[in-house]
Coordinates of C-alpha atoms in Angstrom, one line a residue:
M12 CA -25.3 38.4 24.1
R13 CA -21.7 39.3 23.3
N14 CA -20.5 35.8 24.1
R15 CA -23.3 34.3 21.9
R16 CA -22.2 36.6 19.0
Y17 CA -18.6 35.5 19.4
Q18 CA -19.8 31.9 19.3
M19 CA -21.8 32.4 16.1
L20 CA -18.8 34.0 14.5
F21 CA -16.6 31.1 15.6
F22 CA -18.9 28.5 14.1
L23 CA -19.3 30.5 10.9
F24 CA -15.6 31.0 10.2
F25 CA -13.9 28.0 11.9
P26 CA -14.8 25.5 9.2
A27 CA -13.3 27.7 6.6
F28 CA -10.2 28.1 8.7
L29 CA -9.9 24.4 9.2
F30 CA -10.3 23.8 5.5
A31 CA -7.6 26.3 4.8
Q32 CA -5.3 24.5 7.2
Q33 CA -6.0 21.1 5.7
K34 CA -5.5 22.5 2.2
A35 CA -2.1 24.0 3.3
T36 CA -0.9 20.6 4.6
R37 CA -2.4 18.4 1.9
V38 CA 0.1 16.3 0.0
D39 CA 0.6 17.2 -3.7
K40 CA -1.1 14.6 -5.8
K41 CA 2.1 14.0 -7.8
D42 CA 3.9 12.9 -4.6
L43 CA 1.2 10.4 -3.4
P44 CA 2.5 6.9 -3.5
N45 CA 0.9 3.9 -5.1
V46 CA -0.1 1.2 -2.7
I47 CA 0.1 -2.6 -3.2
L48 CA -1.2 -4.7 -0.3
I49 CA -0.6 -8.5 -0.5
F50 CA -2.5 -10.6 2.0
M51 CA -1.6 -14.3 2.5
D52 CA -4.0 -16.8 3.9
D53 CA -2.9 -19.0 6.8
M54 CA 0.8 -18.3 6.3
G55 CA 2.6 -18.5 9.6
Y56 CA 5.3 -16.4 11.2
G57 CA 8.0 -19.0 10.3
D58 CA 7.1 -19.5 6.6
L59 CA 9.6 -17.1 5.1
G60 CA 13.4 -17.6 4.7
V61 CA 14.1 -14.5 6.9
T62 CA 11.9 -16.1 9.7
G63 CA 13.4 -19.5 9.5
A64 CA 11.7 -21.5 6.8
L65 CA 13.5 -24.8 6.0
D66 CA 13.9 -26.8 2.8
Y67 CA 12.6 -24.1 0.5
Q68 CA 13.7 -20.5 -0.2
T69 CA 11.8 -17.2 -0.5
S70 CA 14.7 -15.2 -1.9
I71 CA 12.5 -12.4 -3.4
L72 CA 10.6 -11.8 -0.1
D73 CA 13.9 -12.1 1.8
Q74 CA 15.4 -9.5 -0.4
M75 CA 12.4 -7.3 0.0
A76 CA 12.8 -7.6 3.8
N77 CA 16.5 -6.7 3.6
H78 CA 15.7 -3.5 1.6
G79 CA 12.6 -2.6 3.5
I80 CA 11.2 -3.0 7.0
R81 CA 10.5 -6.3 8.5
F82 CA 8.1 -6.3 11.5
T83 CA 8.7 -9.0 14.1
N84 CA 5.9 -8.1 16.5
F85 CA 3.0 -7.7 14.1
L86 CA -0.4 -8.9 15.2
V87 CA -3.7 -9.4 13.6
P88 CA -6.6 -8.6 16.0
Q89 CA -8.4 -12.0 15.4
A90 CA -6.9 -15.2 14.1
V91 CA -9.6 -16.1 11.6
C92 CA -10.5 -15.2 8.0
S93 CA -13.4 -12.7 7.8
A94 CA -12.6 -11.0 11.1
S95 CA -8.9 -10.4 10.2
R96 CA -9.8 -9.1 6.7
A97 CA -12.4 -6.7 8.1
A98 CA -9.8 -5.3 10.5
L99 CA -7.1 -4.9 7.8
L100 CA -9.4 -3.0 5.4
T101 CA -11.0 -0.7 8.0
G102 CA -8.4 -0.2 10.8
N103 CA -10.9 -1.4 13.4
Y104 CA -11.2 -4.3 15.8
P105 CA -13.6 -6.6 13.9
N106 CA -15.9 -7.1 16.9
R107 CA -16.4 -3.3 17.0
M108 CA -18.1 -3.7 13.7
G109 CA -20.0 -6.9 14.5
V110 CA -17.7 -9.0 12.3
H111 CA -16.5 -12.4 13.7
G112 CA -15.4 -15.8 12.5
A113 CA -15.4 -16.9 8.9
Y114 CA -18.5 -16.2 6.8
M115 CA -20.0 -19.3 5.1
P116 CA -21.3 -19.1 1.5
N117 CA -24.6 -17.2 1.3
A118 CA -24.5 -16.3 5.0
K119 CA -26.4 -13.1 4.3
A120 CA -23.9 -11.2 6.4
G121 CA -20.9 -9.1 5.5
L122 CA -19.0 -5.9 6.1
K123 CA -21.5 -3.1 6.6
S124 CA -21.6 -0.5 3.8
S125 CA -21.1 2.4 6.3
E126 CA -17.7 1.1 7.3
I127 CA -14.9 2.9 5.4
T128 CA -12.3 0.7 3.7
I129 CA -8.8 1.5 2.6
A130 CA -10.2 1.6 -1.0
E131 CA -12.8 4.1 -0.1
M132 CA -10.4 6.2 1.9
L133 CA -7.9 6.3 -1.0
K134 CA -10.6 6.8 -3.6
S135 CA -11.5 10.1 -1.8
K136 CA -7.9 11.2 -2.6
G137 CA -8.2 10.4 -6.3
Y138 CA -6.9 6.8 -6.3
Q139 CA -7.9 4.1 -8.7
S140 CA -8.4 0.7 -6.9
Y141 CA -8.6 -2.9 -7.8
M142 CA -8.9 -6.2 -5.9
V143 CA -7.7 -9.6 -6.9
G144 CA -8.2 -12.8 -4.9
K145 CA -10.1 -13.9 -1.8
W146 CA -12.7 -11.4 -0.5
H147 CA -14.5 -13.3 2.4
L148 CA -16.5 -10.3 3.7
G149 CA -19.8 -11.4 2.4
N150 CA -20.6 -13.0 -1.0
E151 CA -24.0 -11.5 -1.6
P152 CA -23.9 -8.6 -4.2
E153 CA -24.4 -5.9 -1.7
F154 CA -21.2 -6.9 0.2
L155 CA -18.8 -7.5 -2.7
P156 CA -15.6 -5.4 -3.2
T157 CA -17.2 -3.0 -5.8
K158 CA -19.6 -2.0 -3.0
Q159 CA -16.7 -1.1 -0.7
G160 CA -14.6 1.3 -2.8
F161 CA -13.0 -1.0 -5.4
D162 CA -13.4 -0.1 -9.1
G163 CA -13.1 -3.7 -10.1
Y164 CA -12.6 -7.2 -8.7
V165 CA -11.5 -10.7 -9.8
G166 CA -11.3 -13.6 -7.4
L167 CA -13.1 -16.1 -5.1
P168 CA -15.8 -14.7 -2.7
Y169 CA -14.6 -16.8 0.3
S170 CA -12.2 -19.5 1.3
N171 CA -11.0 -22.1 -1.2
D172 CA -12.2 -25.0 1.0
M173 CA -15.8 -23.9 0.8
W174 CA -16.7 -26.1 -2.1
P175 CA -18.2 -29.6 -2.6
V176 CA -14.8 -31.3 -2.7
E177 CA -12.9 -33.0 0.1
F178 CA -9.4 -31.8 1.1
D179 CA -7.8 -34.7 -0.8
G180 CA -9.6 -33.5 -4.0
S181 CA -12.2 -36.3 -4.1
P182 CA -15.9 -35.4 -4.6
A183 CA -17.9 -34.5 -1.4
K184 CA -19.1 -37.5 0.6
K185 CA -22.9 -37.7 0.8
G186 CA -23.9 -36.0 4.1
G187 CA -20.3 -35.0 4.8
R188 CA -18.7 -31.8 5.9
V189 CA -18.6 -30.1 2.5
A190 CA -21.6 -31.7 0.8
H191 CA -23.8 -28.7 1.3
Y192 CA -21.5 -26.1 -0.3
P193 CA -22.3 -24.6 -3.7
K194 CA -19.8 -24.8 -6.6
L195 CA -16.8 -22.5 -6.0
P196 CA -17.1 -19.5 -8.4
L197 CA -14.4 -17.3 -9.8
L198 CA -16.1 -13.9 -10.0
Q199 CA -15.4 -10.7 -11.9
S200 CA -17.2 -7.4 -11.4
K201 CA -16.8 -3.7 -11.8
V202 CA -18.4 -0.6 -10.3
G203 CA -22.0 -0.2 -11.2
Q204 CA -22.5 -3.9 -11.9
E205 CA -25.1 -5.2 -9.5
I206 CA -24.5 -9.0 -10.1
P207 CA -20.9 -10.2 -10.7
D208 CA -20.0 -12.3 -13.6
T209 CA -19.0 -15.9 -13.0
I210 CA -16.0 -16.3 -15.3
G211 CA -15.1 -19.8 -14.1
I212 CA -15.8 -22.6 -11.7
I213 CA -13.0 -24.0 -9.5
K214 CA -13.9 -27.7 -9.9
D215 CA -10.8 -29.6 -8.6
L216 CA -7.3 -29.2 -7.3
K217 CA -6.0 -28.7 -10.8
D218 CA -8.1 -25.6 -11.0
Q219 CA -6.9 -24.5 -7.6
A220 CA -3.3 -24.8 -8.9
T221 CA -4.0 -22.1 -11.4
L222 CA -5.0 -19.4 -8.9
T223 CA -1.6 -18.0 -8.0
Q224 CA -0.6 -17.6 -11.6
R225 CA -4.0 -16.1 -12.6
Y226 CA -4.0 -13.6 -9.7
T227 CA -0.4 -12.6 -10.5
K228 CA -1.3 -11.9 -14.1
E229 CA -4.3 -9.8 -13.1
A230 CA -2.1 -7.8 -10.8
V231 CA 0.7 -7.2 -13.4
D232 CA -1.9 -6.3 -16.1
Y233 CA -3.4 -3.8 -13.7
I234 CA 0.0 -2.2 -12.9
K235 CA 0.7 -1.9 -16.6
K236 CA -2.6 -0.3 -17.3
H237 CA -2.6 2.2 -14.4
K238 CA 1.1 3.1 -14.2
K239 CA 0.3 6.7 -14.9
D240 CA -2.5 6.8 -12.2
R241 CA -2.4 6.7 -8.5
F242 CA -3.6 3.3 -7.6
F243 CA -4.4 0.9 -4.7
L244 CA -4.0 -2.8 -5.6
Y245 CA -5.2 -5.4 -3.0
L246 CA -4.0 -8.9 -3.8
A247 CA -5.4 -11.5 -1.4
H248 CA -4.0 -14.9 -2.2
N249 CA -6.0 -18.1 -1.4
M250 CA -2.8 -19.9 -0.6
T251 CA -1.7 -21.2 1.8
H252 CA -5.2 -22.1 3.0
A253 CA -5.9 -25.8 2.7
P254 CA -6.3 -27.3 0.2
I255 CA -3.0 -26.1 -1.1
A256 CA -2.0 -26.4 -4.8
A257 CA 0.9 -25.2 -7.0
S258 CA 1.1 -25.0 -10.7
E259 CA 3.1 -27.6 -12.7
K260 CA 6.0 -25.2 -13.1
F261 CA 6.6 -25.3 -9.3
I262 CA 5.7 -28.9 -8.4
G263 CA 8.7 -30.6 -7.0
K264 CA 10.7 -27.4 -6.9
T265 CA 11.6 -27.7 -3.2
K266 CA 12.7 -30.3 -0.8
Q267 CA 9.9 -29.5 1.6
G268 CA 7.1 -30.9 -0.6
L269 CA 3.9 -29.3 -1.8
Y270 CA 3.9 -26.6 0.9
G271 CA 7.4 -25.5 -0.1
D272 CA 6.4 -25.6 -3.7
V273 CA 3.4 -23.3 -3.0
M274 CA 5.6 -20.9 -1.1
A275 CA 8.1 -20.9 -4.0
E276 CA 5.3 -19.9 -6.3
I277 CA 4.2 -17.1 -4.0
D278 CA 7.8 -15.9 -3.9
W279 CA 7.8 -16.0 -7.8
S280 CA 4.6 -14.0 -7.7
M281 CA 6.1 -11.3 -5.5
G282 CA 9.1 -11.1 -7.8
T283 CA 6.9 -10.8 -10.9
I284 CA 4.9 -7.9 -9.3
L285 CA 8.1 -6.1 -8.2
Q286 CA 9.5 -6.4 -11.7
A287 CA 6.3 -5.0 -13.2
L288 CA 6.8 -1.9 -10.9
K289 CA 10.4 -1.6 -12.2
D290 CA 9.4 -1.9 -15.8
A291 CA 6.7 0.8 -15.3
K292 CA 9.3 3.0 -13.5
I293 CA 7.1 3.5 -10.5
E294 CA 8.9 1.2 -8.0
D295 CA 10.4 4.1 -6.1
N296 CA 7.2 5.7 -4.9
T297 CA 5.1 2.5 -4.5
I298 CA 4.4 1.1 -1.0
V299 CA 4.4 -2.7 -1.1
I300 CA 3.0 -4.4 2.0
F301 CA 3.2 -8.2 2.4
T302 CA 1.5 -9.9 5.4
S303 CA -0.9 -12.7 6.4
D304 CA -4.4 -12.9 7.8
N305 CA -3.5 -15.3 10.7
G306 CA -1.1 -18.1 11.8
P307 CA -0.9 -21.5 10.3
W308 CA -3.6 -24.2 10.2
L309 CA -1.3 -26.7 12.0
N310 CA -3.5 -29.8 12.0
F311 CA -2.7 -30.1 8.2
G312 CA 0.8 -31.1 9.1
N313 CA 3.2 -31.2 6.1
Q314 CA 0.7 -29.3 4.0
N315 CA 0.6 -26.2 6.2
G316 CA 3.0 -23.8 7.7
S317 CA 5.0 -22.9 10.8
S318 CA 4.2 -20.6 13.6
G319 CA 8.0 -20.0 14.0
G320 CA 8.0 -21.4 17.5
F321 CA 5.1 -19.3 18.8
R322 CA 2.4 -21.1 20.7
E323 CA -0.5 -22.7 18.8
G324 CA -1.8 -21.4 15.4
K325 CA -4.8 -20.2 13.5
G326 CA -8.0 -19.9 15.5
T327 CA -6.4 -19.2 18.8
S328 CA -5.4 -16.1 20.8
W329 CA -1.9 -17.4 21.5
E330 CA 0.9 -15.7 19.6
G331 CA 1.1 -18.5 17.0
G332 CA -2.4 -17.6 15.9
Q333 CA -2.1 -13.8 15.8
R334 CA 1.6 -13.0 15.2
V335 CA 2.3 -12.9 11.5
P336 CA 5.1 -11.7 9.2
C337 CA 4.9 -8.2 7.7
I338 CA 7.3 -6.7 5.3
I339 CA 7.0 -3.1 3.9
Q340 CA 9.0 -1.7 1.0
W341 CA 8.9 1.9 0.0
P342 CA 12.2 2.9 -1.6
K343 CA 11.5 6.6 -1.7
V344 CA 11.1 6.7 2.1
I345 CA 12.8 3.5 3.4
K346 CA 16.4 3.9 2.3
Q347 CA 17.9 0.9 3.9
G348 CA 16.6 -2.3 5.4
R349 CA 15.9 -2.6 9.1
I350 CA 13.9 -4.6 11.6
E351 CA 11.0 -3.2 13.6
N352 CA 10.6 -5.1 16.9
N353 CA 8.0 -2.9 18.5
L354 CA 4.3 -3.9 18.7
S355 CA 2.3 -3.3 15.5
S356 CA -1.0 -4.5 14.1
S357 CA -2.7 -5.0 10.7
M358 CA -5.2 -2.4 11.9
D359 CA -2.4 0.2 11.7
I360 CA -2.1 -0.1 7.9
F361 CA -5.3 1.9 7.4
A362 CA -4.2 4.5 9.8
T363 CA -0.7 4.8 8.3
L364 CA -2.0 5.1 4.7
A365 CA -4.5 7.7 6.0
D366 CA -1.6 9.6 7.5
I367 CA 0.3 9.5 4.3
V368 CA -2.5 10.9 2.1
N369 CA -3.7 13.3 4.9
Y370 CA -7.2 11.7 5.2
Q371 CA -9.1 13.4 8.0
E372 CA -12.7 12.9 7.0
H373 CA -13.4 9.5 8.7
P374 CA -16.9 9.4 10.3
F375 CA -15.7 7.1 13.1
Q376 CA -12.8 6.9 15.5
I377 CA -10.6 3.9 14.4
D378 CA -8.5 1.5 16.4
G379 CA -5.5 1.6 14.1
L380 CA -2.5 3.9 14.9
S381 CA -0.2 5.3 12.2
F382 CA 3.4 4.0 12.1
L383 CA 4.4 6.5 9.4
P384 CA 7.0 8.1 11.7
N385 CA 8.5 4.6 12.2
L386 CA 8.8 4.1 8.5
K387 CA 10.7 7.4 8.1
D388 CA 12.9 7.2 11.2
A389 CA 14.4 4.1 12.9
E390 CA 14.6 6.1 16.1
A391 CA 11.0 7.1 16.3
K392 CA 9.1 6.2 19.4
P393 CA 6.9 3.1 19.3
H394 CA 3.5 4.0 17.9
R395 CA 1.5 1.3 19.8
D396 CA 1.9 -0.2 23.3
R397 CA -1.3 -2.3 23.7
M398 CA -3.5 -4.9 22.0
Y399 CA -6.8 -6.7 22.9
Y400 CA -7.0 -10.4 21.9
Y401 CA -10.7 -11.1 21.1
Y402 CA -12.0 -14.3 19.6
N403 CA -15.4 -16.0 18.9
K404 CA -18.1 -13.4 18.7
N405 CA -16.8 -11.1 21.4
D406 CA -14.7 -13.0 23.9
L407 CA -11.8 -11.0 25.5
E408 CA -9.3 -13.8 25.9
A409 CA -6.1 -11.7 26.6
V410 CA -4.7 -8.2 26.7
R411 CA -1.2 -7.0 26.1
L412 CA 0.7 -4.0 27.3
E413 CA 4.2 -3.7 25.7
N414 CA 5.8 -7.1 26.3
W415 CA 3.3 -8.2 29.0
K416 CA 0.4 -10.4 28.1
L417 CA -2.4 -11.4 30.5
V418 CA -4.5 -14.3 29.4
F419 CA -8.0 -14.8 30.9
P420 CA -9.8 -18.1 31.6
H421 CA -11.3 -19.5 28.4
R422 CA -11.7 -22.7 26.4
Y423 CA -9.9 -23.0 23.0
R424 CA -9.3 -25.5 20.3
S425 CA -5.7 -26.7 20.4
Y426 CA -3.2 -28.3 18.1
E427 CA -1.0 -29.5 21.0
D428 CA -0.8 -33.1 22.4
I429 CA -2.5 -34.5 19.3
L430 CA -0.9 -35.6 16.0
P431 CA -1.7 -33.5 12.9
G432 CA -2.9 -35.0 9.6
N433 CA -0.7 -35.1 6.5
D434 CA -0.8 -35.1 2.7
G435 CA -3.9 -32.9 2.5
N436 CA -5.9 -34.5 5.3
G437 CA -6.5 -32.4 8.4
G438 CA -6.0 -34.0 11.8
K439 CA -8.3 -33.7 14.8
Y440 CA -8.2 -30.8 17.3
N441 CA -7.7 -31.0 21.0
S442 CA -9.7 -28.9 23.4
K443 CA -8.0 -27.1 26.2
T444 CA -9.0 -24.7 29.0
V445 CA -7.2 -21.8 30.7
D446 CA -8.5 -22.2 34.2
S447 CA -7.0 -19.1 35.8
L448 CA -5.2 -15.9 35.0
M449 CA -1.9 -16.3 33.3
L450 CA 0.8 -13.6 32.8
F451 CA 3.6 -13.9 30.3
D452 CA 6.7 -11.8 29.6
L453 CA 7.0 -12.1 25.9
R454 CA 10.4 -10.5 25.8
R455 CA 11.8 -13.5 27.7
D456 CA 9.1 -16.1 26.9
P457 CA 7.7 -15.5 23.4
A458 CA 6.4 -19.1 23.4
E459 CA 4.1 -18.3 26.4
R460 CA 5.2 -21.3 28.6
Y461 CA 6.0 -19.7 32.0
N462 CA 3.2 -18.1 34.0
V463 CA 4.9 -15.4 36.1
I464 CA 1.7 -13.9 37.6
E465 CA 2.8 -14.4 41.2
Q466 CA 6.1 -12.6 40.5
H467 CA 4.5 -9.5 39.1
P468 CA 1.3 -8.5 41.0
D469 CA 1.8 -4.8 39.9
V470 CA 1.8 -5.8 36.2
K471 CA -1.3 -8.0 36.7
E472 CA -3.2 -5.1 38.2
K473 CA -2.2 -2.8 35.4
L474 CA -3.4 -5.2 32.8
L475 CA -6.6 -6.0 34.7
Q476 CA -7.4 -2.3 34.6
M477 CA -6.7 -2.3 30.8
A478 CA -9.0 -5.2 30.4
E479 CA -11.8 -3.2 32.1
E480 CA -11.2 -0.4 29.6
A481 CA -11.6 -2.9 26.8
R482 CA -14.8 -4.3 28.2
A483 CA -16.3 -0.8 28.7
D484 CA -15.5 0.0 25.1
L485 CA -16.0 -3.2 23.2
G486 CA -17.7 -5.5 25.7
D487 CA -16.8 -9.1 26.6
D488 CA -19.0 -12.1 26.3
L489 CA -16.9 -14.0 28.8
T490 CA -17.9 -11.6 31.5
K491 CA -21.3 -10.7 30.0
R492 CA -20.4 -7.1 29.2
K493 CA -22.0 -5.3 26.2
G494 CA -19.6 -2.4 25.6
A495 CA -20.6 1.1 24.8
N496 CA -19.0 1.6 21.4
R497 CA -19.8 -1.4 19.2
R498 CA -21.5 -0.9 15.9
D499 CA -24.0 -3.2 14.3

C-alpha cells in the first residue's frame, strides 16, 4: 500500500515538476531566431561555385558558404521529390510515414495530417509561417500547406513538368506522356480557406520563366511584412527541375547556357532575400538554410546539373542521387565560415530547429538528429554516424556507417553507358543491376567504384547487422520484411 501511495504521489506531481523544468529551460521569445528554408529541385552537389560549377558563378551563395557552414556530406533519405520533401518537413524517413516516389496530380494521396511539420512545430512556439513554391505532398485540399501548419501559401502543387506540355515547350502530343495531365495551376491559399484560389495558369515556358522572380518577390514581401514577428519562411523553387527556364534579365548571362542562366537567377534570388533581411535589420538572428531535394536529372544533359563527381543522380541510391549541397547561415551563432565534413541529413533540420526552440511535445519519435552543437562549436562530436538508403516503396538498397557504405542487390535506373539528351529533351535511361553485396569506403572512394568487401569482412558483418536493425524497424520489400514501426 505504501509503494502504491508513493506511485500515486509521483504521477500526481511529476508532470508539474517536468513542466517547471521545461519552463526553466525555455528560450525567451525575443531570442528565438527567424528561419528561412530554401529548397532547390534537382540541383546537384556540383552546381555551386564552391562545389566546382563551371562557366557560371554563384557568388552570393559562395559568400554565404564562406560566412556560414557548408556541409559536404549531407544526404537526403530518398532521391525523389515527394519522399524527400516529406522527410525534410517532418524529420522522418519518408517510408516510415508511407510516403514514396513523386505524387502525380490528383493522386488522392499526401502527407498525413497527424504528421508534425516544421511549420506546425514552430507554430506551437509562436511563429508565423508561410510557404512559397513547389509543395508536392498532395494537391487535394486536405493535403495542402495550410493544412500542415502554414498560415499561407503561393506556388505550384507539384512538379513543373506535370502539365500538358512537352519538355521542349510544344503542346502535348495526343496519347503522349503528358497528354493526361491537367493544366498547371499557380495556387494561393490561407488558413481556414478550404479550396485554394487559382491565381494563374502556367501555360508555357515563358510562364515558367517568371516563377523564380515571382517566388522571390513573395518571399521578400513576407519578410518586410513580418520583420517584427518570429517567422518561418519555406521557399521551394521549381528550378532546376526540367523544363528549366530563366527570365529575360538572365538569358545569356553565363557561358554555360540556359542551366547556368537559371543558376545565376537563383543566386540573384538568394542575394535579394539576404538583402531584405539586412534592410529589415533581422539578418543577425535569422537562420538561412539552402539545400536541394535530390541530385541532378542527368539524362537532360546540358539543361541539368552536375553530381560533382559522385556516382549516378536523381532517382538512385548512389551518392550522386542522395548527396546534395547544404549551406547554413546564422550570424548570431556562426561567427566564421567553416566546412562540416561529417555525415548529416535533411531529416536533421527538423530536429535541430526543435532543439533551438526547445520543442519537446512531439507525439512520435523522429529519425532526425540535432546538429545544433555542431553549429555552435567546430570541435563538437559528429551528431550522426549512420544512414539507411531506401528507394521505391520500401526497398532497402544500402546502409551507411560513418564512411562505410554497404550496397545490397537491387535493380536501378542508370544514367551511365548511355548518352543524355540535350537542349530540353531528356535522353533514355539505362537499367542496371547490383548482383551481389558491395562495400565502399567513401573516404577513399567517394565515387563508389571499388568494391572492397573481401578486404573488410568485419565491416561487412557490422553493416549487415545494422541492415537487420533497419528491416526490423522500417521493413524492406527486397527481403519481404514489414517492419514494426511504419505508420500509415
